[in-house]
Amino acid sequence: MQEIRKLWTYLKPYLGLVQLNILSNILMAFFTIVSIPAIIPFLRVLFNLQEKVTVKPDLQFSTSSILNYLNYWFSHIIDQYGSSRALIYACLGIIIIFLLKNLFRYLSQFFLAPVRNGVVLDLRNALFAKLISLPLGFFTDERKGDMLTRMSSDISEVEFSIMSVLESFFREPIIILGSILFMFYVSPSLTIFVFALILFTAFIIGGISRALKKKSLLAQNRLGSLLSIVEESLGGLRIIKAFNAEKFQEDRFHQENDQYRRLMNRILWRRDLASPLSEFLGIVVVAVLMWYGSRQVFNQSIGPETFIAFLFAFFNVINPAKAFSTAYYNLQKGLAALHRIEYILQTENNVQEAPHPRSIDTFHRAVRYDHVRFKYQDQQPWVVDDVSFSLEKGKTIALVGSSGSGKSTLADLLPRFYDLDQGEIWIDDVPIKEYSIRDLRSLLGIVSQEAILFHDTIYNNIVFGKEGVTQAQVEQAARMANAHEFIMETEHGYQTLIGDRGTKLSGGQRQRITIARAFLRDPQILIFDEATSSLDAASERAVQQAMETLLTDRTAIIIAHRLSTIQHVDEILVIKNGKIIERGNHQELSNQHGEYVKFMQLQAI
């Protein structure tokens, strides 16, 4: 019930359209019910069984009143124009009723379409906004393929649920109730069989459907794992081919795909059993009704035309009951999918904005780390352990250490990609948690070790996230990053598409695009994660020149991989197991014969 209420919250922005859809479904149900007694006058005229009604009855909203009024109307037509004309009027009446029924059926779909698409739009927007707002730590335990499944397949399941709820949960019960009331009016004893069918069918279908929600949730999780393998394989295709691991990945995919197939088979077997089973039970009861009803006709308990109308009413119960059971199944699948979506939407973002954040567009004195400690999970060791240092405006600090020592994590704490567990980081003697996150990150420029580019033009990758930029500014940033020359040699210059993650560019070209992006932002504080170790000599030289230009008169934190690039920085911090074990400039550390000297020896400096 709670999840159904959550589903309803997504319909609230479209309440007007929902009400029109419900009204159209109610009117469709009304004309469906009216079509049943409307057949009786036609049959009575056809079988010459029409009773004369000379006194005009009062028209009320009841089965007997409607039938009496139709009898009076037909008696009048037969007296005035004869039976042939009465048959024509009966046929026209049936045509008009079914025309109105199908008109409102179309209108219900017409009003439903923008609701379905609007809810999908809102859900996708909310889910995407939530995903990109969550801290980086959230994604260490989640798989990208599973996130893609929630964005696509799960939202589609919710869409089908909304369609099922609005179509069936408001329309079908009215048709069923109206048809049963008519049947009770005609013959209570015959109607008992219908009640037996409905109760028995509901019990059987309910038993089949109880496990569907749980299995549907398992299926969506399995599909997420399947897409994760696809995403990982496409992202690591070069490594897969280099290590001849195609067969290994195929086996992984086939195993996951086969498990998904088996689970979906069980789900579909259960779902597909509901409709034929309910139809079979309906036919059994129809056979009993035809036998029992025929006996009542022979005994003159009811007329043949009334019995035929009763059968029409009964068939009006079977199809809505089947549709209702199918809608119930779709709702269970949709609620399972909504549960997976809500898991993301309700995930708490532990990097929170201050209630009344301070604005900051420049800093004047220093960035200071004060006894900072951080770990990714509670049971894990400290990744950053009691680190303190001060970075004055205009100065450069380099972080040196082996892989996994905590260098990158230490830098990631400054833009609040993660929030520290103990200690404080200050900018101009104000804790960074008190600043607006947007303003704080606007102070920073980040050039990562892996060049993060998007499937877009070179121009848009340089401008990325910055508004009000001119072509001249973009070209100037590219020139300063030693990128303008190779950009102009591409097919369409700055409007050249660079492929997924920049695959059409070389490693050095991708790195220079990211440096141009940093130049365009003109950040006051730069975080530079070196990537020169993976480049050829010419590219390394071009990137190094661009980096030196970018660092000129700028406050910077360099995550160093080659000591030759940091010999002239103001201070070097040697990190090991999350702690600062040495600090000083290149000359001072060279004379200490400690960990820094070991790195120098490894790199033959």
Coordinates of C-alpha atoms in Angstrom, one line a residue:
M1 CA 0.0 0.0 0.0
Q2 CA 2.8 2.4 0.8
E3 CA 4.4 1.8 -2.6
I4 CA 1.0 2.4 -4.3
R5 CA 0.8 5.7 -2.5
K6 CA 4.3 6.5 -3.8
L7 CA 3.1 5.7 -7.3
W8 CA 0.3 8.1 -6.8
T9 CA 2.7 10.9 -5.9
Y10 CA 4.1 10.8 -9.4
L11 CA 0.6 11.2 -10.8
K12 CA -0.2 14.3 -8.8
P13 CA 1.3 16.8 -11.3
Y14 CA -1.1 15.4 -13.9
L15 CA -4.2 15.3 -11.7
G16 CA -6.4 17.0 -14.2
L17 CA -5.5 14.5 -17.0
V18 CA -5.9 11.6 -14.5
Q19 CA -9.4 12.8 -13.6
L20 CA -10.4 13.1 -17.2
N21 CA -9.0 9.6 -17.8
I22 CA -10.9 8.2 -14.9
L23 CA -14.1 10.0 -16.1
S24 CA -13.7 8.6 -19.6
N25 CA -13.2 5.1 -18.2
I26 CA -16.3 5.5 -16.0
L27 CA -18.4 6.7 -19.0
M28 CA -17.0 3.8 -21.1
A29 CA -18.0 1.4 -18.4
F30 CA -21.4 3.0 -18.2
F31 CA -22.1 2.5 -21.9
T32 CA -20.7 -1.0 -21.7
I33 CA -23.3 -1.8 -19.0
V34 CA -26.1 0.0 -20.9
S35 CA -25.4 -2.0 -24.0
I36 CA -26.5 -5.2 -22.2
P37 CA -30.2 -4.3 -21.6
A38 CA -30.3 -2.4 -24.9
I39 CA -30.1 -5.7 -26.7
I40 CA -33.3 -7.1 -25.0
P41 CA -35.8 -4.9 -27.0
F42 CA -34.1 -6.0 -30.2
L43 CA -34.5 -9.6 -29.2
R44 CA -38.1 -9.2 -28.1
V45 CA -39.1 -7.6 -31.4
L46 CA -37.2 -10.2 -33.3
F47 CA -38.9 -13.1 -31.4
N48 CA -42.2 -11.2 -31.3
L49 CA -42.2 -11.2 -27.5
Q50 CA -42.6 -7.4 -26.9
E51 CA -44.9 -6.6 -24.0
K52 CA -47.2 -3.6 -24.4
V53 CA -46.4 -0.8 -22.0
T54 CA -48.8 2.1 -22.4
V55 CA -48.0 4.2 -19.3
K56 CA -44.7 6.2 -19.5
P57 CA -42.6 5.2 -16.5
D58 CA -40.3 7.5 -14.6
L59 CA -36.7 7.1 -15.7
Q60 CA -34.4 6.4 -12.8
F61 CA -30.8 5.0 -12.6
S62 CA -31.7 1.4 -12.0
T63 CA -31.9 -1.7 -14.2
S64 CA -35.7 -2.1 -13.8
S65 CA -36.3 1.5 -14.6
I66 CA -34.2 1.5 -17.7
L67 CA -35.8 -1.8 -19.0
N68 CA -39.3 -0.4 -18.3
Y69 CA -38.5 2.8 -20.1
L70 CA -37.1 0.9 -23.1
N71 CA -40.2 -1.3 -23.2
Y72 CA -42.5 1.7 -23.2
W73 CA -40.4 3.4 -26.0
F74 CA -40.5 0.3 -28.1
S75 CA -44.2 -0.3 -27.6
H76 CA -44.8 3.2 -28.8
I77 CA -42.6 2.7 -31.9
I78 CA -44.3 -0.6 -32.8
D79 CA -47.8 0.9 -32.4
Q80 CA -46.8 3.9 -34.6
Y81 CA -44.5 2.5 -37.2
G82 CA -44.6 -1.3 -37.0
S83 CA -42.1 -4.0 -36.0
S84 CA -39.7 -3.4 -39.0
R85 CA -39.2 0.2 -38.1
A86 CA -38.7 -0.8 -34.5
L87 CA -35.9 -3.1 -35.5
I88 CA -34.2 -0.3 -37.3
Y89 CA -34.5 1.9 -34.2
A90 CA -33.1 -0.9 -32.0
C91 CA -30.1 -1.3 -34.3
L92 CA -29.5 2.4 -34.4
G93 CA -29.7 2.6 -30.6
I94 CA -27.1 -0.2 -30.3
I95 CA -24.8 1.5 -32.8
I96 CA -25.0 4.8 -30.9
I97 CA -24.3 3.1 -27.6
F98 CA -21.3 1.3 -28.9
L99 CA -20.1 4.4 -30.7
L100 CA -20.2 6.3 -27.4
K101 CA -18.5 3.4 -25.6
N102 CA -15.6 3.4 -28.0
L103 CA -15.4 7.2 -28.1
F104 CA -14.8 7.3 -24.4
R105 CA -12.5 4.4 -24.7
Y106 CA -10.4 6.5 -27.1
L107 CA -10.6 9.6 -24.9
S108 CA -9.4 7.6 -21.9
Q109 CA -6.3 6.6 -23.9
F110 CA -5.9 10.1 -25.2
F111 CA -5.8 11.6 -21.7
L112 CA -3.6 8.7 -20.5
A113 CA -0.8 9.2 -23.1
P114 CA 0.6 12.5 -21.7
V115 CA 0.3 11.1 -18.1
R116 CA 2.4 8.0 -19.0
N117 CA 5.0 10.0 -20.9
G118 CA 5.1 12.8 -18.3
V119 CA 5.7 10.4 -15.4
V120 CA 8.5 8.7 -17.4
L121 CA 10.0 12.1 -18.1
D122 CA 9.7 13.2 -14.4
L123 CA 11.1 9.9 -13.1
R124 CA 14.1 9.9 -15.5
N125 CA 14.9 13.5 -14.7
A126 CA 14.6 12.9 -11.0
L127 CA 16.7 9.7 -11.1
F128 CA 19.4 11.3 -13.3
A129 CA 19.6 14.4 -11.1
K130 CA 19.9 12.2 -8.1
L131 CA 22.6 10.0 -9.6
I132 CA 24.8 12.9 -10.5
S133 CA 24.2 14.6 -7.2
L134 CA 25.3 11.6 -5.1
P135 CA 28.9 11.5 -3.8
L136 CA 31.5 9.4 -5.5
G137 CA 31.5 7.0 -2.6
F138 CA 28.0 5.8 -3.5
F139 CA 29.3 4.4 -6.8
T140 CA 32.0 2.3 -5.3
D141 CA 29.4 -0.3 -4.3
E142 CA 27.1 0.1 -7.2
R143 CA 27.4 -1.1 -10.8
K144 CA 26.9 1.2 -13.8
G145 CA 24.9 -1.4 -15.7
D146 CA 22.5 -1.7 -12.8
M147 CA 22.0 2.1 -12.8
L148 CA 21.3 2.0 -16.5
T149 CA 18.6 -0.7 -15.9
R150 CA 16.9 1.5 -13.3
M151 CA 16.9 4.4 -15.8
S152 CA 15.4 2.3 -18.6
S153 CA 13.8 -1.0 -17.9
D154 CA 12.6 -0.2 -14.3
I155 CA 11.0 3.1 -15.4
S156 CA 9.3 1.3 -18.3
E157 CA 7.8 -1.1 -15.8
V158 CA 6.5 1.8 -13.8
E159 CA 4.9 3.2 -16.9
F160 CA 3.1 0.0 -17.6
S161 CA 1.9 -0.1 -14.0
I162 CA 0.4 3.4 -14.3
M163 CA -1.3 2.4 -17.5
S164 CA -2.7 -0.8 -15.9
V165 CA -3.9 1.0 -12.8
L166 CA -5.7 3.9 -14.6
E167 CA -7.2 1.6 -17.3
S168 CA -8.3 -1.3 -15.2
F169 CA -8.6 -0.4 -11.6
F170 CA -11.2 2.3 -12.3
R171 CA -13.0 0.9 -15.3
E172 CA -13.2 -2.9 -14.9
P173 CA -14.7 -3.0 -11.4
I174 CA -17.6 -0.7 -12.6
I175 CA -18.3 -3.0 -15.6
I176 CA -18.1 -6.1 -13.4
L177 CA -20.4 -4.5 -10.7
G178 CA -22.9 -3.2 -13.2
S179 CA -23.0 -6.5 -15.1
I180 CA -23.5 -8.5 -11.9
L181 CA -26.3 -6.1 -10.7
F182 CA -28.1 -6.7 -14.0
M183 CA -27.6 -10.4 -13.7
F184 CA -29.0 -10.4 -10.2
Y185 CA -32.0 -8.5 -11.5
V186 CA -32.6 -11.1 -14.2
S187 CA -31.9 -14.2 -12.1
P188 CA -30.3 -14.4 -8.7
S189 CA -29.8 -18.2 -8.9
L190 CA -27.9 -18.0 -12.2
T191 CA -25.7 -15.2 -10.8
I192 CA -24.5 -17.5 -8.0
F193 CA -22.5 -19.3 -10.5
V194 CA -20.8 -16.1 -11.6
F195 CA -19.9 -15.2 -8.0
A196 CA -18.5 -18.7 -7.6
L197 CA -16.4 -18.1 -10.7
I198 CA -15.1 -14.7 -9.6
L199 CA -14.2 -15.8 -6.1
F200 CA -12.6 -19.0 -7.3
T201 CA -10.7 -17.3 -10.1
A202 CA -9.6 -14.5 -7.7
F203 CA -8.3 -17.1 -5.3
I204 CA -6.4 -19.0 -8.0
I205 CA -5.0 -15.8 -9.7
G206 CA -4.0 -14.4 -6.3
G207 CA -2.1 -17.5 -5.5
I208 CA -0.3 -17.3 -8.8
S209 CA 0.5 -13.6 -8.5
R210 CA 1.7 -13.6 -4.9
A211 CA 5.3 -14.5 -5.8
L212 CA 5.4 -12.3 -8.9
K213 CA 6.6 -9.1 -7.2
K214 CA 9.5 -10.8 -5.5
K215 CA 10.6 -12.7 -8.7
S216 CA 10.2 -9.5 -10.7
L217 CA 12.5 -7.7 -8.3
L218 CA 15.1 -10.5 -8.7
A219 CA 14.7 -10.3 -12.5
Q220 CA 15.4 -6.5 -12.5
N221 CA 18.5 -7.0 -10.4
R222 CA 19.7 -9.8 -12.7
L223 CA 19.1 -7.6 -15.7
G224 CA 21.2 -4.9 -14.0
S225 CA 24.1 -7.4 -13.6
L226 CA 23.7 -8.4 -17.2
L227 CA 24.0 -4.8 -18.5
S228 CA 26.9 -4.2 -16.1
I229 CA 28.9 -6.9 -17.9
V230 CA 28.0 -5.3 -21.2
E231 CA 29.1 -1.9 -20.0
E232 CA 32.4 -3.2 -18.5
S233 CA 33.1 -5.2 -21.7
L234 CA 32.6 -2.2 -24.0
G235 CA 34.7 0.0 -21.7
G236 CA 37.5 -2.5 -21.4
L237 CA 37.4 -3.9 -25.0
R238 CA 41.1 -3.1 -25.6
I239 CA 42.2 -5.1 -22.6
I240 CA 39.8 -7.9 -23.4
K241 CA 41.3 -8.3 -26.9
A242 CA 44.9 -7.8 -25.6
F243 CA 44.6 -10.6 -23.2
N244 CA 42.6 -12.9 -25.5
A245 CA 39.8 -12.8 -23.0
E246 CA 36.9 -12.8 -25.4
K247 CA 35.9 -16.3 -24.5
F248 CA 36.2 -15.5 -20.8
Q249 CA 33.8 -12.5 -21.1
E250 CA 31.5 -14.5 -23.4
D251 CA 31.2 -17.2 -20.7
R252 CA 30.5 -14.6 -18.0
F253 CA 27.8 -13.0 -20.2
H254 CA 26.3 -16.4 -21.2
Q255 CA 26.1 -17.6 -17.6
E256 CA 24.4 -14.3 -16.4
N257 CA 22.2 -14.3 -19.5
D258 CA 21.1 -17.9 -18.9
Q259 CA 20.2 -17.2 -15.3
Y260 CA 18.1 -14.2 -16.4
R261 CA 16.4 -16.4 -19.0
R262 CA 15.5 -19.1 -16.4
L263 CA 14.2 -16.5 -14.0
M264 CA 12.1 -14.8 -16.7
N265 CA 10.7 -18.2 -17.8
R266 CA 9.4 -18.8 -14.3
I267 CA 7.9 -15.3 -14.2
L268 CA 6.2 -15.6 -17.6
W269 CA 4.9 -19.1 -16.9
R270 CA 3.2 -17.8 -13.9
R271 CA 1.9 -14.7 -15.7
D272 CA 0.7 -16.5 -18.8
L273 CA -1.1 -19.1 -16.7
A274 CA -3.5 -16.5 -15.3
S275 CA -5.3 -15.6 -18.5
P276 CA -6.0 -19.1 -20.0
L277 CA -6.9 -20.4 -16.6
S278 CA -9.5 -17.7 -15.9
E279 CA -10.8 -18.2 -19.5
F280 CA -11.1 -22.0 -19.0
L281 CA -12.9 -21.5 -15.7
G282 CA -15.2 -19.0 -17.4
I283 CA -16.1 -21.5 -20.2
V284 CA -16.8 -24.2 -17.6
V285 CA -19.3 -21.9 -15.8
V286 CA -20.8 -20.8 -19.2
A287 CA -21.5 -24.5 -20.0
V288 CA -23.2 -24.9 -16.6
L289 CA -25.1 -21.7 -17.1
M290 CA -26.3 -22.7 -20.6
W291 CA -27.5 -26.0 -19.2
Y292 CA -29.1 -24.5 -16.1
G293 CA -30.4 -21.4 -17.9
S294 CA -31.9 -23.4 -20.7
R295 CA -33.9 -25.4 -18.2
Q296 CA -35.3 -22.2 -16.7
V297 CA -36.3 -21.0 -20.2
F298 CA -38.1 -24.3 -20.8
N299 CA -39.8 -23.9 -17.4
Q300 CA -40.7 -20.3 -18.5
S301 CA -39.0 -19.0 -15.4
I302 CA -37.2 -16.4 -17.7
G303 CA -37.7 -15.5 -21.3
P304 CA -35.2 -16.6 -24.0
E305 CA -34.3 -12.9 -24.8
T306 CA -33.6 -12.3 -21.2
F307 CA -31.4 -15.4 -20.9
I308 CA -29.4 -14.3 -24.0
A309 CA -28.9 -10.9 -22.5
F310 CA -27.8 -12.6 -19.2
L311 CA -25.1 -14.5 -21.2
F312 CA -24.0 -11.2 -22.7
A313 CA -23.7 -9.7 -19.2
F314 CA -21.8 -12.7 -18.1
F315 CA -19.3 -12.4 -20.9
N316 CA -19.0 -8.7 -19.9
V317 CA -17.7 -10.0 -16.6
I318 CA -15.2 -12.4 -17.9
N319 CA -13.1 -10.1 -20.0
P320 CA -12.8 -7.3 -17.3
A321 CA -12.0 -9.9 -14.7
K322 CA -9.1 -11.2 -17.0
A323 CA -8.0 -7.6 -17.6
F324 CA -8.1 -6.9 -13.9
S325 CA -5.9 -9.9 -13.1
T326 CA -3.4 -8.9 -15.8
A327 CA -3.4 -5.4 -14.4
Y328 CA -2.7 -6.7 -10.9
Y329 CA 0.3 -8.7 -12.3
N330 CA 1.6 -5.6 -14.1
L331 CA 1.2 -3.6 -10.9
Q332 CA 3.3 -6.1 -9.0
K333 CA 6.1 -5.8 -11.5
G334 CA 5.8 -2.1 -11.5
L335 CA 5.9 -1.8 -7.7
A336 CA 9.1 -4.0 -7.7
A337 CA 10.7 -1.7 -10.3
L338 CA 9.5 1.4 -8.3
H339 CA 11.2 -0.1 -5.2
R340 CA 14.5 -0.2 -7.1
I341 CA 14.0 3.4 -8.3
E342 CA 13.0 4.6 -4.9
Y343 CA 16.2 3.0 -3.5
I344 CA 18.2 5.5 -5.5
L345 CA 15.9 8.5 -5.0
Q346 CA 15.8 8.0 -1.2
T347 CA 19.5 7.4 -0.8
E348 CA 20.9 10.0 1.6
N349 CA 23.6 12.2 0.2
N350 CA 26.2 12.5 3.0
V351 CA 27.8 15.5 1.3
Q352 CA 25.3 18.0 2.4
E353 CA 25.1 21.7 1.7
A354 CA 25.2 24.0 4.8
P355 CA 21.8 25.3 5.9
H356 CA 22.9 28.9 5.1
P357 CA 26.0 28.5 2.9
R358 CA 28.6 31.2 2.5
S359 CA 29.3 32.5 -1.0
I360 CA 32.9 32.6 -2.2
D361 CA 34.3 33.7 -5.5
T362 CA 38.0 34.2 -4.6
F363 CA 40.3 33.3 -1.8
H364 CA 43.1 35.5 -0.3
R365 CA 45.3 33.7 2.0
A366 CA 45.6 29.9 2.2
V367 CA 44.1 26.4 2.0
R368 CA 44.7 24.5 5.2
Y369 CA 44.3 20.8 6.1
D370 CA 44.0 20.4 9.9
H371 CA 44.4 16.9 11.3
V372 CA 42.3 15.4 8.5
R373 CA 41.2 11.8 8.7
F374 CA 39.1 9.8 6.2
K375 CA 38.1 6.3 5.3
Y376 CA 35.7 5.0 2.7
Q377 CA 33.8 2.6 5.0
D378 CA 33.6 2.2 8.8
Q379 CA 35.3 -1.1 9.0
Q380 CA 38.2 -0.1 6.7
P381 CA 41.5 1.5 7.7
W382 CA 42.1 5.2 7.4
V383 CA 42.9 6.2 3.8
V384 CA 43.9 9.7 5.0
D385 CA 45.3 9.6 8.6
D386 CA 45.9 12.8 10.6
V387 CA 47.2 14.9 7.7
S388 CA 48.0 18.6 8.3
F389 CA 49.5 21.1 5.9
S390 CA 49.0 24.7 4.6
L391 CA 48.9 25.8 1.0
E392 CA 49.4 29.5 0.7
K393 CA 47.9 31.5 -2.2
G394 CA 50.2 31.3 -5.3
K395 CA 52.2 28.4 -4.0
T396 CA 52.3 24.8 -5.3
I397 CA 52.4 21.6 -3.3
A398 CA 53.2 18.2 -4.8
L399 CA 52.0 14.9 -3.3
V400 CA 54.3 12.0 -3.8
G401 CA 53.7 8.3 -2.9
S402 CA 53.1 4.9 -4.2
S403 CA 49.8 3.7 -5.6
G404 CA 47.2 3.5 -2.9
S405 CA 49.0 5.8 -0.5
G406 CA 46.0 8.2 -0.3
K407 CA 47.3 11.0 -2.6
S408 CA 44.2 11.3 -4.8
T409 CA 41.8 10.9 -1.9
L410 CA 43.6 13.7 -0.1
A411 CA 43.0 16.0 -3.1
D412 CA 39.4 14.8 -3.6
L413 CA 38.5 16.0 -0.1
L414 CA 39.0 19.6 -1.1
P415 CA 36.2 19.8 -3.7
R416 CA 34.1 17.7 -1.3
F417 CA 33.8 14.7 -3.5
Y418 CA 33.9 13.0 -0.1
D419 CA 33.4 14.5 3.3
L420 CA 36.2 13.9 5.8
D421 CA 35.5 12.0 9.0
Q422 CA 37.7 13.9 11.4
G423 CA 39.6 17.2 11.3
E424 CA 38.8 20.2 9.1
I425 CA 39.8 21.8 5.8
W426 CA 39.9 25.6 5.8
I427 CA 39.9 28.2 3.0
D428 CA 40.8 31.6 4.4
D429 CA 40.1 30.4 8.0
V430 CA 36.5 29.2 7.1
P431 CA 35.7 25.5 7.0
I432 CA 34.9 24.4 3.5
K433 CA 31.6 22.8 4.7
E434 CA 30.3 26.3 5.4
Y435 CA 30.8 27.4 1.7
S436 CA 28.3 26.8 -1.1
I437 CA 29.4 23.6 -2.8
R438 CA 28.8 25.2 -6.2
D439 CA 30.9 28.2 -5.3
L440 CA 33.6 26.0 -3.7
R441 CA 34.0 23.9 -6.9
S442 CA 34.0 27.0 -9.0
L443 CA 37.2 28.0 -7.4
L444 CA 38.8 24.8 -8.5
G445 CA 40.1 23.4 -11.7
I446 CA 40.8 19.7 -11.9
V447 CA 42.9 17.9 -14.5
S448 CA 42.6 14.2 -13.8
Q449 CA 45.1 11.5 -14.6
E450 CA 42.6 9.9 -16.9
A451 CA 41.3 12.4 -19.4
I452 CA 37.5 12.5 -18.9
L453 CA 35.9 13.5 -22.2
F454 CA 32.4 13.1 -23.6
H455 CA 31.0 12.0 -26.9
D456 CA 30.6 15.5 -28.2
T457 CA 32.5 18.1 -30.2
I458 CA 36.0 19.4 -29.1
Y459 CA 34.4 22.8 -28.5
N460 CA 31.7 21.5 -26.1
N461 CA 34.3 19.4 -24.3
I462 CA 36.4 22.5 -23.6
V463 CA 33.5 24.7 -22.7
F464 CA 31.9 21.9 -20.6
G465 CA 29.9 23.4 -17.7
K466 CA 30.9 27.0 -18.3
E467 CA 28.4 29.5 -19.6
G468 CA 28.8 32.7 -21.6
V469 CA 31.9 31.6 -23.4
T470 CA 33.0 33.0 -26.8
Q471 CA 34.8 31.2 -29.6
A472 CA 37.9 33.4 -29.1
Q473 CA 38.1 32.5 -25.5
V474 CA 37.9 28.8 -26.3
E475 CA 40.7 29.1 -29.0
Q476 CA 42.9 31.1 -26.6
A477 CA 42.5 28.4 -23.9
A478 CA 43.4 25.7 -26.6
R479 CA 46.5 27.7 -27.7
M480 CA 47.7 27.9 -24.1
A481 CA 47.2 24.1 -23.7
N482 CA 49.2 23.5 -27.0
A483 CA 46.0 22.1 -28.5
H484 CA 44.9 24.6 -31.1
E485 CA 47.2 23.3 -33.8
F486 CA 46.1 19.7 -33.7
I487 CA 42.4 20.8 -33.3
M488 CA 42.6 22.7 -36.6
E489 CA 44.0 19.7 -38.3
T490 CA 40.9 17.6 -37.5
E491 CA 38.1 17.3 -40.0
H492 CA 35.8 20.0 -38.6
G493 CA 38.1 21.8 -36.3
Y494 CA 36.5 22.7 -33.0
Q495 CA 33.2 21.1 -34.2
T496 CA 34.8 17.7 -34.7
L497 CA 33.1 14.8 -32.8
I498 CA 35.7 13.0 -30.7
G499 CA 33.9 9.7 -30.1
D500 CA 33.0 7.9 -27.0
R501 CA 35.4 9.1 -24.2
G502 CA 37.5 10.8 -26.9
T503 CA 38.6 7.6 -28.6
K504 CA 39.3 9.5 -31.9
L505 CA 42.1 11.4 -30.2
S506 CA 45.5 10.2 -28.9
G507 CA 46.3 10.1 -25.2
G508 CA 48.3 13.4 -25.4
Q509 CA 45.5 15.1 -27.4
R510 CA 42.9 14.1 -24.8
Q511 CA 45.1 15.3 -22.0
R512 CA 45.6 18.7 -23.7
I513 CA 41.8 19.1 -24.2
T514 CA 41.3 18.7 -20.4
I515 CA 44.1 21.2 -19.8
A516 CA 42.4 23.6 -22.2
R517 CA 39.2 23.1 -20.2
A518 CA 41.0 24.1 -17.0
F519 CA 42.5 27.2 -18.8
L520 CA 39.1 28.3 -19.8
R521 CA 37.8 28.1 -16.2
D522 CA 40.8 30.1 -15.1
P523 CA 40.6 28.4 -11.6
Q524 CA 42.2 30.0 -8.5
I525 CA 43.2 26.6 -7.2
L526 CA 44.3 23.8 -9.5
I527 CA 44.3 20.1 -8.7
F528 CA 46.6 18.4 -11.3
D529 CA 46.8 14.6 -11.4
E530 CA 49.8 13.9 -13.7
A531 CA 49.3 11.6 -16.6
T532 CA 52.6 12.1 -18.4
S533 CA 53.8 8.6 -17.6
S534 CA 51.5 7.1 -20.2
L535 CA 52.5 9.4 -23.1
D536 CA 55.1 9.3 -25.8
A537 CA 58.0 11.8 -25.6
A538 CA 56.5 14.4 -28.0
S539 CA 53.1 14.3 -26.3
E540 CA 54.7 14.4 -22.8
R541 CA 56.7 17.5 -23.8
A542 CA 53.6 19.2 -25.2
V543 CA 51.5 18.3 -22.1
Q544 CA 54.4 19.4 -19.8
Q545 CA 54.7 22.8 -21.4
A546 CA 50.9 23.3 -21.2
M547 CA 51.0 22.2 -17.5
E548 CA 53.8 24.6 -16.7
T549 CA 51.9 27.5 -18.4
L550 CA 48.7 26.6 -16.5
L551 CA 50.6 26.5 -13.1
T552 CA 52.2 29.9 -13.6
D553 CA 51.2 32.2 -10.7
R554 CA 48.5 29.7 -9.6
T555 CA 47.8 27.9 -6.4
A556 CA 48.1 24.2 -7.1
I557 CA 48.1 20.7 -5.7
I558 CA 50.0 18.3 -8.0
I559 CA 49.6 14.5 -7.6
A560 CA 53.0 13.6 -8.9
H561 CA 54.0 10.4 -10.8
R562 CA 57.3 11.7 -12.2
L563 CA 59.6 13.5 -9.8
S564 CA 61.3 15.3 -12.7
T565 CA 58.2 17.5 -13.1
I566 CA 58.1 18.7 -9.5
Q567 CA 61.6 19.7 -8.7
H568 CA 60.8 23.4 -8.6
V569 CA 57.5 23.3 -6.6
D570 CA 57.4 25.1 -3.3
E571 CA 56.8 22.0 -1.1
I572 CA 56.6 18.2 -1.6
L573 CA 54.6 16.0 0.7
V574 CA 55.6 12.3 0.8
I575 CA 52.5 10.2 1.6
K576 CA 52.6 6.6 2.9
N577 CA 49.6 4.7 4.2
G578 CA 47.6 7.9 4.4
K579 CA 50.2 9.8 6.5
I580 CA 52.7 12.5 5.7
I581 CA 56.1 10.9 6.4
E582 CA 58.3 13.5 4.8
R583 CA 58.0 17.1 3.7
G584 CA 60.2 19.8 2.1
N585 CA 61.3 21.0 -1.3
H586 CA 63.2 18.8 -3.7
Q587 CA 66.7 19.8 -2.4
E588 CA 65.8 19.3 1.2
L589 CA 64.2 15.9 0.6
S590 CA 67.1 14.8 -1.5
N591 CA 69.5 15.3 1.4
Q592 CA 67.3 13.3 3.9
H593 CA 68.0 9.8 2.3
G594 CA 64.4 8.8 3.1
E595 CA 61.4 7.6 1.1
Y596 CA 61.7 10.4 -1.4
V597 CA 65.2 9.4 -2.2
K598 CA 64.0 5.8 -2.9
F599 CA 61.5 7.2 -5.5
M600 CA 64.4 9.2 -7.0
Q601 CA 66.5 6.1 -7.3
L602 CA 63.6 4.2 -8.9
Q603 CA 63.2 6.9 -11.5
A604 CA 67.0 7.4 -11.9
I605 CA 67.0 11.0 -10.9

